[in-house]
Amino acid sequence: MSEAKIISGTAVAKSIREELRNEVAAMAKGFAPGLRIVQVGGREDSNVYIRMKIKAATEIGIDAVHVQLPRSITELELLDKINDLNDDPRVHGIIVQMPLDSEASIDSHRITDAVSPEKDVDGLHTVNEGRLAIGDLGGFLPCTPWGCLELIRRTGVEIAGARAVVLGRSKIVGTPAAELLKWANATVTVCHSKTRNLEEITRSADILVVGIGVAEMVKGSWIKPGAVVIDCGINVKLDSTKASGSRLVGDVDYEQARLVAGHITPVPGGVGPMTVAMLMKNTVTSASRSLERLSRTLWSLQPLAVKLQRPVPSDIEIARAQKPKDIAVLAKEIGLEPREVSLYGNKKAKISLSVLDRLKENEVGNYVVVAGMTPTPLGEGKTTTLMGLVQALGAHKRRNTMAALRQPSQGPTFGIKGGAAGGGYSQVIPMEEFNLHLTGDIHAVSAANNLLAAQLDTRIFHENTQKDKALYDRLVPKVKGQRKFSAIQLRRLKKLGINKTDPDSLTEEEYGAFARLDIDPNTIMWERVVDINDRYLRSVTVGQSPTEKGISRSTSFSISVASEIMAVLALSRCLEDMKLRLADMVVAFSKSGQPVTADDLGVTGALAVLLKDALEPNLMQSLEGTPVLVHAGPFANIAHGCNSIIADEIGLKLVGKDGFVCTEAGFGSDIGMEKFCNIKCRTSGRKPNAMVLVATVRAIKMHGGGAPVTAGAPLNKQYTEENLELVEKGLPNLLQHISNGKAFGMPVVVCINAHGADTLAEHELVKKAALQAGAFAAVVSTHWADGGAGALELAEAVIKASSLENQFRLLYELELPLVEKMNKIATTMYGAGQVKLSSSAEEKVKRLTEAGFGNLPICMSKVSGSFTGDAKIKGAPRDFTLDIEDVYVSAGAGFVVAMCGEVTKMPGLPTRPAIYDIDLNTETGQIEGLF
């Protein structure tokens, strides 16, 4: 009888490695499969296996790293390390080398199950074992049994219908080998130490897999003639003929078996090399899946179904009726890695800025800004329209779409306007989370702002109560007999031209120059803030306590979102940029006319620490389960009125080339959209593809001479009945806003946000006028009542407008003098004839120009209810004079603010604020009365 054919695992493994090397070489440039081999301790037998795996991985092109941990490591520390590897997008496969050579007791099963099933290239996780048990072979298969199956297939022997016997039931070899053979349609018997008539059973096997752990236990008489024998054992046997005094043998008596079997694996050179090869195959498979996810252009987004009701319930009732997705699920759907998401409960999260590094090579999506016409006090549904648009694009048109919104202030929420989550069936959920604290960003801004205010007044106090040397000694104190400058103090020395690092080497004159900022209290521009409407803080006196020794001054509070720090947060591009902007914030001028900055006050680093987490955007979702980024909240009539650059950048990278990021600009296009373009886009370098202009028949009628619209009061019948004459008269306001969008080169899509009292004739009149004025499209949208389905025509118009060649342009060049830039904005955006500065404003323009701030863009602070500086003047007046009452610099934010007329930075509560209706149900724990 002829001898058995030898199944060379070495040759098969070499062939597999060659295939894998070609597969890795074909992967995207700069991408490499990542394998991490975790070892506790340093057992030499383990080191041999690890070196073998690393050698094979390196030959294939896998980035394999040996993660060697000390024997002293605890179970919790090891679990933390594995979790870090689970979250690392560069790692596609994780092996924990057994046994664990640790001093402490460590549960090895807990450790193997801590490895993510998606990176468990050993195939030992309970999830992967379970998938194999039920015939789901899409997980990672255990390497040794999979290698055995591959060797059997290479013999050409048909597995389907064959009788297979597996000798051994270990978790690593026997049990999974039996499962693999079963799902390959063999009839499988598993034998173990308690099996009776063992020889009789093995002699019936067409395929015999042996992993019993006993040297040469299976004799030739146990084997059916012509059978395939796979020997998984490896044992050391004494052999005096060998130089080492021993040799390796399997669980099968090879010399006897080769005379009976048809095919047999040798030991060594059989199953062993296959284990490593299949480990490499699992790693490359995992990397391929990761690469496929990275290159996938369409998100795996599962929209939430909406059950529309009539009449439309209240906003909070609608929000409560919809169960949001777990935010971790949404994050995964849109391509975020676990380590890039910090969960705040299960409905909101922060996104790490590291995502921008990971996606830096990605193409960006279409950029759409949603603005409005000059609004009534009720608002025209700009945020509602934006949410309807993103729901239509994302949930219905199946485009990767991200909404990017500002975080609302608690001032309007508890005042008269209410929240800013949108409304009806187009809103952010949970709306209570959105409208209240969210993740605490506004509180962080408030704390940072007020820390700077405290340091400012404290510095004035100490300079007024101490002589130069005493002040210097306190600013640079001796600690354990030595003193040194802090990093921020060294920056101040450099600014002063003092090139010294030894605190004791300064001259008397240098002591004074370093220690004294010599702030002129009359020039202080920095105010304390609080995030509520409080009219009694509009003018206050600080320093009244006897402990302040009579050093008091008049000042005021602003609402938190009016803080320059909020604008800095919104305009920063990274942590370093934020820190530089914070350092540059000018809080006052010295008596000699020099600007005094936050860096001069030594507070930059402390501010950055308070704002570190606040710089990360917040992830929420729409009513239909599409993603929403919520970040920063500068008021538009006071500051620049846009969400953050960072949120937009993350969104643009995540949605990809064919996706959409839809963001909003506060109030009318003359206010928020103008600053979005001239300040935000100038800073970010992004060019919006299209502008959506939100209009209502109600607002158009008001600008046509309709009765005043007052929050909380019933609408005049002019607004509830058809009145084409009023619409005709009010159209110039809408047309000016269309002109504003076109001035920046953007295609303008007019969205008529439909209300129940509107008529078809009114809509047609508005659409006709908009198109004649040069709008790209004019559509009626019912998203408030119908959700995304009601904004499908709007979505289609936005898709078409965004496909046009981008012709975006800025309104003015920075080299223009400050007053000319103000004139350019006023004449183009408002229809004014000219601007007129008060004598105080003229003096401040001169001072700012001389101080080097003349090349900054302008942030016009103006009433929102009119193109003019007077909210009572409606319509679209022409050639009026716009009065500029005050000018100041926000150097950190990077713009000069021009105050037009009476604009308060601290709103007040009305006679009947929303607080009367807001309550907490102590039985259910639910918030009631928000809108």
Short mmCIF file of N, CA and C in Angstrom, two decimals, residues 225-288:
data_model
loop_
_atom_site.label_atom_id
_atom_site.label_comp_id
_atom_site.label_asym_id
_atom_site.label_seq_id
_atom_site.Cartn_x
_atom_site.Cartn_y
_atom_site.Cartn_z
N PRO A 225 -8.32 3.33 6.38
CA PRO A 225 -7.44 3.44 5.22
C PRO A 225 -7.93 4.54 4.26
N GLY A 226 -6.98 5.38 3.85
CA GLY A 226 -7.28 6.45 2.91
C GLY A 226 -7.83 7.71 3.55
N ALA A 227 -7.95 7.73 4.86
CA ALA A 227 -8.53 8.89 5.55
C ALA A 227 -7.59 10.10 5.50
N VAL A 228 -8.18 11.27 5.65
CA VAL A 228 -7.40 12.51 5.83
C VAL A 228 -7.15 12.70 7.32
N VAL A 229 -5.88 12.79 7.71
CA VAL A 229 -5.54 12.93 9.13
C VAL A 229 -4.88 14.29 9.36
N ILE A 230 -5.49 15.08 10.20
CA ILE A 230 -4.97 16.40 10.57
C ILE A 230 -4.53 16.35 12.03
N ASP A 231 -3.23 16.49 12.23
CA ASP A 231 -2.65 16.37 13.58
C ASP A 231 -2.37 17.76 14.13
N CYS A 232 -3.18 18.18 15.14
CA CYS A 232 -3.02 19.52 15.74
C CYS A 232 -2.11 19.53 16.96
N GLY A 233 -1.65 18.34 17.34
CA GLY A 233 -0.85 18.27 18.57
C GLY A 233 0.58 18.69 18.35
N ILE A 234 1.21 19.12 19.43
CA ILE A 234 2.64 19.40 19.41
C ILE A 234 3.17 19.08 20.81
N ASN A 235 4.06 18.11 20.84
CA ASN A 235 4.59 17.60 22.11
C ASN A 235 6.09 17.40 21.99
N VAL A 236 6.78 17.47 23.11
CA VAL A 236 8.23 17.25 23.14
C VAL A 236 8.48 15.82 23.60
N LYS A 237 9.26 15.09 22.80
CA LYS A 237 9.57 13.70 23.12
C LYS A 237 11.07 13.54 23.19
N LEU A 238 11.54 12.85 24.24
CA LEU A 238 12.97 12.61 24.39
C LEU A 238 13.50 11.79 23.22
N ASP A 239 14.67 12.20 22.71
CA ASP A 239 15.27 11.49 21.58
C ASP A 239 16.77 11.69 21.64
N SER A 240 17.45 10.65 22.03
CA SER A 240 18.90 10.74 22.23
C SER A 240 19.65 10.92 20.92
N THR A 241 18.98 10.63 19.80
CA THR A 241 19.66 10.79 18.51
C THR A 241 19.74 12.25 18.07
N LYS A 242 19.00 13.09 18.71
CA LYS A 242 18.98 14.52 18.37
C LYS A 242 19.98 15.28 19.23
N ALA A 243 20.58 16.29 18.66
CA ALA A 243 21.56 17.09 19.40
C ALA A 243 20.94 17.74 20.62
N SER A 244 19.66 18.11 20.48
CA SER A 244 18.97 18.76 21.59
C SER A 244 18.51 17.77 22.65
N GLY A 245 18.51 16.50 22.27
CA GLY A 245 18.06 15.45 23.19
C GLY A 245 16.56 15.24 23.15
N SER A 246 15.87 15.94 22.23
CA SER A 246 14.43 15.76 22.12
C SER A 246 13.98 16.14 20.73
N ARG A 247 12.75 15.77 20.40
CA ARG A 247 12.15 16.16 19.12
C ARG A 247 10.66 16.42 19.32
N LEU A 248 10.07 17.13 18.35
CA LEU A 248 8.64 17.46 18.41
C LEU A 248 7.84 16.37 17.71
N VAL A 249 6.76 15.94 18.37
CA VAL A 249 5.85 14.97 17.77
C VAL A 249 4.42 15.45 17.97
N GLY A 250 3.50 14.89 17.18
CA GLY A 250 2.11 15.25 17.30
C GLY A 250 1.34 14.31 18.19
N ASP A 251 0.02 14.38 18.12
CA ASP A 251 -0.84 13.47 18.87
C ASP A 251 -1.08 12.17 18.10
N VAL A 252 -0.60 12.13 16.86
CA VAL A 252 -0.73 10.94 16.01
C VAL A 252 0.65 10.30 15.84
N ASP A 253 0.66 8.97 15.91
CA ASP A 253 1.92 8.24 15.65
C ASP A 253 2.16 8.31 14.15
N TYR A 254 2.97 9.26 13.76
CA TYR A 254 3.13 9.57 12.34
C TYR A 254 3.65 8.39 11.53
N GLU A 255 4.63 7.68 12.07
CA GLU A 255 5.23 6.58 11.32
C GLU A 255 4.22 5.49 11.03
N GLN A 256 3.32 5.23 11.97
CA GLN A 256 2.29 4.22 11.71
C GLN A 256 1.18 4.80 10.82
N ALA A 257 0.77 6.01 11.10
CA ALA A 257 -0.38 6.59 10.40
C ALA A 257 -0.11 6.81 8.93
N ARG A 258 1.12 7.18 8.54
CA ARG A 258 1.39 7.48 7.15
C ARG A 258 1.28 6.25 6.25
N LEU A 259 1.29 5.07 6.91
CA LEU A 259 1.16 3.83 6.14
C LEU A 259 -0.30 3.48 5.89
N VAL A 260 -1.22 4.17 6.57
CA VAL A 260 -2.65 3.86 6.47
C VAL A 260 -3.43 5.01 5.82
N ALA A 261 -3.15 6.21 6.25
CA ALA A 261 -3.93 7.38 5.82
C ALA A 261 -3.71 7.68 4.35
N GLY A 262 -4.66 8.41 3.78
CA GLY A 262 -4.51 8.89 2.40
C GLY A 262 -3.76 10.21 2.36
N HIS A 263 -4.02 11.08 3.34
CA HIS A 263 -3.35 12.38 3.47
C HIS A 263 -3.07 12.61 4.95
N ILE A 264 -1.92 13.22 5.26
CA ILE A 264 -1.57 13.44 6.66
C ILE A 264 -0.70 14.70 6.79
N THR A 265 -0.89 15.40 7.90
CA THR A 265 -0.05 16.57 8.18
C THR A 265 1.12 16.15 9.05
N PRO A 266 2.31 16.63 8.76
CA PRO A 266 3.46 16.32 9.60
C PRO A 266 3.51 17.24 10.82
N VAL A 267 4.29 16.87 11.78
CA VAL A 267 4.59 17.74 12.94
C VAL A 267 6.10 17.72 13.15
N PRO A 268 6.77 18.87 13.03
CA PRO A 268 6.22 20.20 12.67
C PRO A 268 6.01 20.33 11.16
N GLY A 269 5.52 21.51 10.74
CA GLY A 269 5.35 21.79 9.32
C GLY A 269 3.96 21.51 8.80
N GLY A 270 3.02 21.20 9.70
CA GLY A 270 1.66 20.92 9.26
C GLY A 270 0.71 22.03 9.66
N VAL A 271 0.01 21.83 10.78
CA VAL A 271 -1.00 22.78 11.24
C VAL A 271 -0.37 24.07 11.75
N GLY A 272 0.81 23.99 12.39
CA GLY A 272 1.43 25.16 13.01
C GLY A 272 1.55 26.37 12.11
N PRO A 273 2.18 26.24 10.93
CA PRO A 273 2.30 27.41 10.05
C PRO A 273 0.95 27.95 9.60
N MET A 274 -0.05 27.08 9.53
CA MET A 274 -1.38 27.52 9.10
C MET A 274 -2.05 28.41 10.14
N THR A 275 -1.77 28.14 11.41
CA THR A 275 -2.35 28.98 12.47
C THR A 275 -1.93 30.43 12.29
N VAL A 276 -0.63 30.64 12.03
CA VAL A 276 -0.12 32.00 11.83
C VAL A 276 -0.68 32.59 10.54
N ALA A 277 -0.75 31.78 9.48
CA ALA A 277 -1.26 32.28 8.20
C ALA A 277 -2.71 32.74 8.31
N MET A 278 -3.54 31.95 9.01
CA MET A 278 -4.95 32.33 9.14
C MET A 278 -5.12 33.53 10.06
N LEU A 279 -4.22 33.67 11.03
CA LEU A 279 -4.21 34.87 11.87
C LEU A 279 -3.95 36.11 11.00
N MET A 280 -3.00 35.99 10.10
CA MET A 280 -2.71 37.10 9.18
C MET A 280 -3.92 37.36 8.27
N LYS A 281 -4.57 36.29 7.83
CA LYS A 281 -5.73 36.44 6.94
C LYS A 281 -6.85 37.17 7.66
N ASN A 282 -7.09 36.82 8.93
CA ASN A 282 -8.11 37.53 9.72
C ASN A 282 -7.77 39.01 9.85
N THR A 283 -6.48 39.31 10.07
CA THR A 283 -6.06 40.70 10.24
C THR A 283 -6.28 41.51 8.97
N VAL A 284 -5.91 40.93 7.84
CA VAL A 284 -6.10 41.62 6.57
C VAL A 284 -7.59 41.78 6.27
N THR A 285 -8.38 40.78 6.62
CA THR A 285 -9.83 40.89 6.42
C THR A 285 -10.40 42.03 7.25
N SER A 286 -9.96 42.12 8.50
CA SER A 286 -10.42 43.20 9.37
C SER A 286 -10.03 44.56 8.81
N ALA A 287 -8.80 44.67 8.32
CA ALA A 287 -8.34 45.93 7.74
C ALA A 287 -9.13 46.28 6.49
N SER A 288 -9.44 45.27 5.68
CA SER A 288 -10.22 45.51 4.45
C SER A 288 -11.61 46.03 4.79
#
